[in-house]
Structure formats: C-alpha cells, structure tokens
Coordinates of C-alpha atoms and ligand atoms in Angstrom, one line a residue:
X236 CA 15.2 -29.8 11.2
X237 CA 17.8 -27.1 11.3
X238 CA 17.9 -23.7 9.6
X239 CA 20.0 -22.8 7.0
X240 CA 23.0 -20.9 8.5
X241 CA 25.2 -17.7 7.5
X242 CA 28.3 -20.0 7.5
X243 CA 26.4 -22.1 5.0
X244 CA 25.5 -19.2 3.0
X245 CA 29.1 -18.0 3.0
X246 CA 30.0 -21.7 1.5
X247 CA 27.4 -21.1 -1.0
X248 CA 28.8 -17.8 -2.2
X249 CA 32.9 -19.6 -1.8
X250 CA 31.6 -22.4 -4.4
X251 CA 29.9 -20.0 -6.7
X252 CA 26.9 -21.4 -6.1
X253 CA 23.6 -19.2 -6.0
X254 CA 21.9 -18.8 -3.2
X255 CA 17.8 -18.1 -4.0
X256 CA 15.4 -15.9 -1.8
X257 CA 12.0 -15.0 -2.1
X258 CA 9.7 -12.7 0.0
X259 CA 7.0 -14.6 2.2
X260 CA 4.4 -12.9 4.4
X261 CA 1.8 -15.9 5.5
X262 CA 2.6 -19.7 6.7
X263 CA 1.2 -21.4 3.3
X264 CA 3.6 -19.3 1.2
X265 CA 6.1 -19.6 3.3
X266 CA 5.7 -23.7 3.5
X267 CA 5.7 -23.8 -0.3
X268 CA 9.1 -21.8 -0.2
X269 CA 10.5 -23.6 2.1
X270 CA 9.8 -26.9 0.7
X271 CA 10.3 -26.3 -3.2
X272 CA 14.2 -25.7 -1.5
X273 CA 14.2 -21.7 -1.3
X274 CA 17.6 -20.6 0.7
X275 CA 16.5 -17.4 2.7
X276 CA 12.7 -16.3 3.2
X277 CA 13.0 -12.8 3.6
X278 CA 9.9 -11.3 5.7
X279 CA 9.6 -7.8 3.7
X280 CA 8.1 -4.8 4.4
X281 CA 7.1 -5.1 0.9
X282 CA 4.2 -6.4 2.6
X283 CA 2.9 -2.5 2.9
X284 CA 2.5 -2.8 -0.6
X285 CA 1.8 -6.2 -2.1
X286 CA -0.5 -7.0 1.1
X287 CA -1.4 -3.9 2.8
X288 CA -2.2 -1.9 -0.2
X289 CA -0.1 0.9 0.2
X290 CA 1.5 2.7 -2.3
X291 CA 4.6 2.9 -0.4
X292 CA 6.2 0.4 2.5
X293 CA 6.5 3.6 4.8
X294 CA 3.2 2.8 6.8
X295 CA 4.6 -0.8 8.4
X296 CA 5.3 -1.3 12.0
X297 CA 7.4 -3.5 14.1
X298 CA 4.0 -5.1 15.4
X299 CA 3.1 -5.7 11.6
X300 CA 6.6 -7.3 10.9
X301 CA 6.2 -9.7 13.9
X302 CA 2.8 -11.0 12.9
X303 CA 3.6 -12.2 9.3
X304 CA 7.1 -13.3 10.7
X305 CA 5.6 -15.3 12.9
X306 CA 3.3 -16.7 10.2
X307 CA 6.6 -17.5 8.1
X308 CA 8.4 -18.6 10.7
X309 CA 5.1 -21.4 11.3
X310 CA 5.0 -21.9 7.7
X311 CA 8.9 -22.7 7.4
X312 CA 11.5 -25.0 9.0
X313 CA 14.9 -25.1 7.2
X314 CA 15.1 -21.6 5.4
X315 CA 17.2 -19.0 6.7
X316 CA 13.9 -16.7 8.3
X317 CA 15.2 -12.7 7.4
X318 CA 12.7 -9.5 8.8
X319 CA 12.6 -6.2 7.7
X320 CA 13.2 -3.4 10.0
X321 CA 10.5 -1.1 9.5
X322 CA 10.6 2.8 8.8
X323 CA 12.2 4.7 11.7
X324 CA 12.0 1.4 14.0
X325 CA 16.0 1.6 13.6
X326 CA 16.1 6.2 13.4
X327 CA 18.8 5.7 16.3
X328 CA 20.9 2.4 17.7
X329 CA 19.4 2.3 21.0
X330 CA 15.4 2.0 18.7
X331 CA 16.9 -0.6 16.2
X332 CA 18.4 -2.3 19.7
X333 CA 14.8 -2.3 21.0
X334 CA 12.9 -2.6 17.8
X335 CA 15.3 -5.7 16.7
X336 CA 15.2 -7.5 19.8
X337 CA 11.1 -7.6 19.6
X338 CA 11.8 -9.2 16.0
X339 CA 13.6 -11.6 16.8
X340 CA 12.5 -12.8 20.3
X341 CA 8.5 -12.2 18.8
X342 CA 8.9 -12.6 15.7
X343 CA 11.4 -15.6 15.8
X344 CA 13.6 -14.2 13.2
X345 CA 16.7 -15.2 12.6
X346 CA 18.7 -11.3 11.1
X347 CA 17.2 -8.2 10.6
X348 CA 17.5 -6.6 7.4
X349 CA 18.1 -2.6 7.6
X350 CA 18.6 0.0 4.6
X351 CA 21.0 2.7 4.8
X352 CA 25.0 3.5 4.2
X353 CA 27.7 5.0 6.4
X354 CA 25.3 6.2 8.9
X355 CA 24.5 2.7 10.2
X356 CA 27.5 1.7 10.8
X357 CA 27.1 2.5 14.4
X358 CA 23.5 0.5 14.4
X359 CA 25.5 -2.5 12.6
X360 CA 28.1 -2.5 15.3
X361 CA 25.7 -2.5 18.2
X362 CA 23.2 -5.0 17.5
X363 CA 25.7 -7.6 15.8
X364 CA 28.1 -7.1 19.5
X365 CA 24.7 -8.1 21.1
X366 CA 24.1 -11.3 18.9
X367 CA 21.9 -10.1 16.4
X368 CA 22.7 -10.7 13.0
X369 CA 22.5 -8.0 10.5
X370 CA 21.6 -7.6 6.5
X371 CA 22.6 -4.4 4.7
X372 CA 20.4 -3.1 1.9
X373 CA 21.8 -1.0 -0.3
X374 CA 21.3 1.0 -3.8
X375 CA 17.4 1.8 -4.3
X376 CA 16.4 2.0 -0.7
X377 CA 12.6 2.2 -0.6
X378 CA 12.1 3.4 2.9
X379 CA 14.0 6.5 1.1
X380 CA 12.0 6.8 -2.0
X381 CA 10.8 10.5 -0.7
X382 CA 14.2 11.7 -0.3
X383 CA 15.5 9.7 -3.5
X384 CA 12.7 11.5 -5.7
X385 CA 10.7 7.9 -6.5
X386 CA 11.4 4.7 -7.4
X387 CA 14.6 4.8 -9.7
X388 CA 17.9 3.1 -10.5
X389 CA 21.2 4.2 -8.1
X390 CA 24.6 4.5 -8.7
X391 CA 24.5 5.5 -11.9
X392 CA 27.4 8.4 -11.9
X393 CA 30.8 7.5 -11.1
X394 CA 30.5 9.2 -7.5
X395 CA 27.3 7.4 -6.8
X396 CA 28.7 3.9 -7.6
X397 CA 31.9 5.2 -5.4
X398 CA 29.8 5.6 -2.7
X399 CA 27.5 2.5 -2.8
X400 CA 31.0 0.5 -3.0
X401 CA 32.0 2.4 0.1
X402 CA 29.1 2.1 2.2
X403 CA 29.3 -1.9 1.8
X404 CA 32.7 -2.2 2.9
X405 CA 31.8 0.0 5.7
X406 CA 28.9 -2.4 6.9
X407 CA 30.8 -5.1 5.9
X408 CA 33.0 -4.0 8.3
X409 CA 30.5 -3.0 11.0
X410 CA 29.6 -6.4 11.2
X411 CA 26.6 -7.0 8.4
X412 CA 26.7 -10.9 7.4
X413 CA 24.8 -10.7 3.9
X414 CA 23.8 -7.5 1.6
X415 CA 21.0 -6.9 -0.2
X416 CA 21.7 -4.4 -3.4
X417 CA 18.3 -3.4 -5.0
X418 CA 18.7 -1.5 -8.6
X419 CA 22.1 -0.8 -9.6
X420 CA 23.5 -1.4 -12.8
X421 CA 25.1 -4.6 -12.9
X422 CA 28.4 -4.3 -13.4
X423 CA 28.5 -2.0 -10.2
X424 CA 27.1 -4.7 -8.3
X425 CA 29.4 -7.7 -10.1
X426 CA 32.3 -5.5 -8.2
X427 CA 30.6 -5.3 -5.2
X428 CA 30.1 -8.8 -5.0
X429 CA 33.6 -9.6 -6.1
X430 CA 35.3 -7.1 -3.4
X431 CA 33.0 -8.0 -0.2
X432 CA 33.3 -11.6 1.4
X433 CA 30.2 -12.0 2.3
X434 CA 27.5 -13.1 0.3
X435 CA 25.5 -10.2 -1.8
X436 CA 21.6 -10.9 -2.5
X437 CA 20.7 -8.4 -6.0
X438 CA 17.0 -8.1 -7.1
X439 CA 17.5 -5.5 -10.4
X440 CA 21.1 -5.9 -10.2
X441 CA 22.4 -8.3 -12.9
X442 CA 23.3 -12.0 -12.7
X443 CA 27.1 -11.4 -11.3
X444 CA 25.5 -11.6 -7.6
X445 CA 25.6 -14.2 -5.3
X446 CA 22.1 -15.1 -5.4
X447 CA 18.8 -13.2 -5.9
X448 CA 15.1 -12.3 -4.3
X449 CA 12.0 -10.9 -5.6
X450 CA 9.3 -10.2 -4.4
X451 CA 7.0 -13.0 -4.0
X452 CA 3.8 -11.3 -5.6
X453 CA 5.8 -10.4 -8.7
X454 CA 7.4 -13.2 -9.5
X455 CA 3.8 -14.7 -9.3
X456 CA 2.5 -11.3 -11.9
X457 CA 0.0 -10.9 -9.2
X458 CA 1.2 -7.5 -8.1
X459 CA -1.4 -4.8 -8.6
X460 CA -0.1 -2.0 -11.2
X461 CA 3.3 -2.3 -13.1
X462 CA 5.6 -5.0 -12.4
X463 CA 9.4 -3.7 -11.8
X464 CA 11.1 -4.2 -15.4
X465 CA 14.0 -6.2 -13.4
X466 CA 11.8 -8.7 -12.0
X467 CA 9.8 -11.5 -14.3
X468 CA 6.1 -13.0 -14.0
X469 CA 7.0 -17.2 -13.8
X470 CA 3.6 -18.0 -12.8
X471 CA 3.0 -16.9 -16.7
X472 CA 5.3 -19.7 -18.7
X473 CA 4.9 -22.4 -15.3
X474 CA 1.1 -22.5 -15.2
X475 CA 1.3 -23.4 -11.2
X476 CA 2.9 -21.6 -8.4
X477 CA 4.6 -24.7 -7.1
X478 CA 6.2 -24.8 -11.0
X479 CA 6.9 -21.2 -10.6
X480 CA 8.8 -21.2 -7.4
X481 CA 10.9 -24.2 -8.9
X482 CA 11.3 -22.3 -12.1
X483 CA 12.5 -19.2 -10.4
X484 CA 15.2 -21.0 -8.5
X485 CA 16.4 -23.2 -11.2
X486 CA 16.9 -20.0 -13.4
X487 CA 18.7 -18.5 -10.4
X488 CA 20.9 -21.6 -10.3
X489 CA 21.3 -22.1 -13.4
X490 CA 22.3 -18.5 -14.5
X491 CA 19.5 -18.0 -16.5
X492 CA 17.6 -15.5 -14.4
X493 CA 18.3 -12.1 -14.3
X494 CA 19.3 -12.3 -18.0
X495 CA 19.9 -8.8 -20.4
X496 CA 16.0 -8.0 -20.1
X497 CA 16.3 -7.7 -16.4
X498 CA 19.5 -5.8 -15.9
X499 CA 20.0 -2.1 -15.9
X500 CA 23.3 -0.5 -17.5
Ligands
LIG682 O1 10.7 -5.4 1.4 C1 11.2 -6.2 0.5 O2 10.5 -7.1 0.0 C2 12.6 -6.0 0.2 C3 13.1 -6.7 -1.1 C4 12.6 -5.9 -2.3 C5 14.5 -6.9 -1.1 O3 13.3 -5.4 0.8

C-alpha cells in the first residue's frame, strides 16, 4: 500500500478536514499509528528527550535519526513518514544537502522537517530543487531554546507575531510543503493557517490549524517530569493506548482537541 501524499494532505487542509500526527521512534509504535489511521508519523528529535533522556534534543545525530526512522519506516506502511533534521546537521545548505540526503536514502523518509525563519530560505530552496521535500517549524523552536532563554511561548508582541507570519510566507515561498507552528497563541496561528496554502500542523497552537501532533510519550502521560500545559494525557480517560491513539485523533477531527485548556493567548 501507498503512502499518504503532500497533494493528499493539501486536499485535506482544502476540505477543512484535520489532518492528525503523532511522533513515533520504534516499529511497534509506529504500526499502532499507522493502523489506528494516524495521517503523518513524524520521526522527532524529541527522541533526545522522551527516549534518550536528555534534557534537551541538542545531543541527536543524523545517525540517531536514521535508526528510529528506519524503525518507523518498518513499523508503518501508509502514513506520511516525516524526520527531524538534527542540531547543526542543516548549520549551512550544502550540510542540510548532505545530511538530508542520508535521511532520506537511509532513513527512508519521505520530508525532512527543519526549524528556523528567513535564514533557511536558501536551505529550503536547495533541497526542495533537488527533490527533497521540506517541513518548516516555526514559533518555539527547540533546537533554539538556549538562545530563546528556555522553553516558552513565541510571538507574543505585535513584532514577534509580524515576524513569525513573515518567515512562513518566506518558506512557503522557498518551497516548504507543510509547517509545523509549536507555541504560539492561537489566534496568530489561525492567521497563519488562513494566509499560507499549504497545510499548517500546531502542537500548543489552538484548534484554528490544519491538523495537530504531540508528542507521542505525552499524549500517553508517560513523559518523565512536567507534561507541556498544551498537550493532554489520553492514556488517562482511554485506559489502553490503542483507545488513546483513536481518542486523540477523533478529538483532532472532531474539533474537540486543543480546546481553551490547551491554548495559549
Ligand atoms: O521533535 C519533535 O517531536 C517535534 C514536535 C514537537 C513537533 O518537533
């Protein structure tokens, strides 16, 4: 069977209907996802974290994102199969040409995800000329959260949001086929969603975006430490993971999930 495709994802978005996405790291995950209907299965260097045990994702390599997307990529057969680029595997185009091409000719990936505005614009252009199909992140960009000054909601002020809007019509532009906006208040990324064509992914950014993701591990509550106030534990109410998973993409669907609780002003 067939992967989904980014045309099919662009339908999605044109018939306001949600797309879902969900991290996945191993094959069993990753077949549980795939079969309970998930949309996208987004390989995440989240996996520093929630699998690695770092406190940050800054330690992951390209060689760690090939393994588990390899594993998902096993685990998985209609899903749309995204990887994260790792910290500084994409520092300049002609690294994110090399470190892109290993993910998806090792790893089996189908787009890369990278974060970053204006400056990738360059990047964006250059690996999507070559065939390689590129998601933006945008908003809180982990691989940042030294520079940003720790783990916090973006585009608060006026001149923030201004430049969040800007930077994903640039990479809109540049080529990027979906965007990822992580932590913005949610009526930013309602106009986001409503300006850019293609389809825009929120986790913490309010209900007004074309689909959502969590992380995997804390959508299940398992995630050691605090969860992120944005995301919910659906483990908790469905009492089996398969139950969560469908539980999590119904409330996508439906509209139910992110309500108030999980939306930042
Ligand atoms: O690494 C990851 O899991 C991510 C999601 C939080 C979007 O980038």
């Amino acid at each position: 069977m067939s992967r989904i495709t980014l045309t099919q994802l662009r339908k999605l978005k044109s018939a306001g209907e949600k797309i879902t996405c969900l991290t996945a790291y191993d094959a069993s995950f990753a077949h549980l996802l795939d079969q309970s209907g998930t949309n996208i299965l987004l390989v995440g260097d989240s996996l520093g974290m929630v699998i690695q045990g770092h406190d940050s994702t800054l330690p992951v390599t390209v060689s760690d994102m090939i393994y588990h997307c390899q594993q998902v990529h096993r685990g998985s057969e209609k899903a749309l199969l995204i990887v994260d680029m790792p910290f500084m595997s994409y520092a300049t185009p002609d690294i994110a040409l090399e470190s892109a091409a290993r993910l998806m000719r090792e790893g089996q990936a189908q787009m890369v995800k990278l974060e970053g505005g204006t400056w990738l614009v360059e990047t964006v252009q250059m690996l999507t000329e070559r065939g390689i199909p590129v998601c933006a992140h945008l908003g809180l960009t982990p691989q940042s959260v030294h520079q940003i000054g720790g783990y916090r909601v973006q585009g608060r002020t006026e001149r923030a949001a201004k430049c969040i809007r800007d930077d994903a019509v640039a990479l809109q532009t540049a080529g990027a086929s979906l965007l990822i906006l992580e932590c913005v208040p949610g009526e930013l990324a309602s106009d986001i969603t409503a300006l850019l064509d293609i389809p825009v992914i929120g986790i913490g950014a309010g209900a007004a975006c074309d689909g959502q993701v969590l992380v995997l591990h804390d959508m299940l509550g398992i995630t050691p430490g605090k969860r992120p106030s944005f995301s919910k534990d659906f483990l908790q109410e469905a009492g089996s993971i398969p139950a969560a998973i469908e539980a999590f993409i119904n409330a996508v669907k439906n509209g139910t999930f992110p309500g108030a609780a999980h939306t930042f002003e």
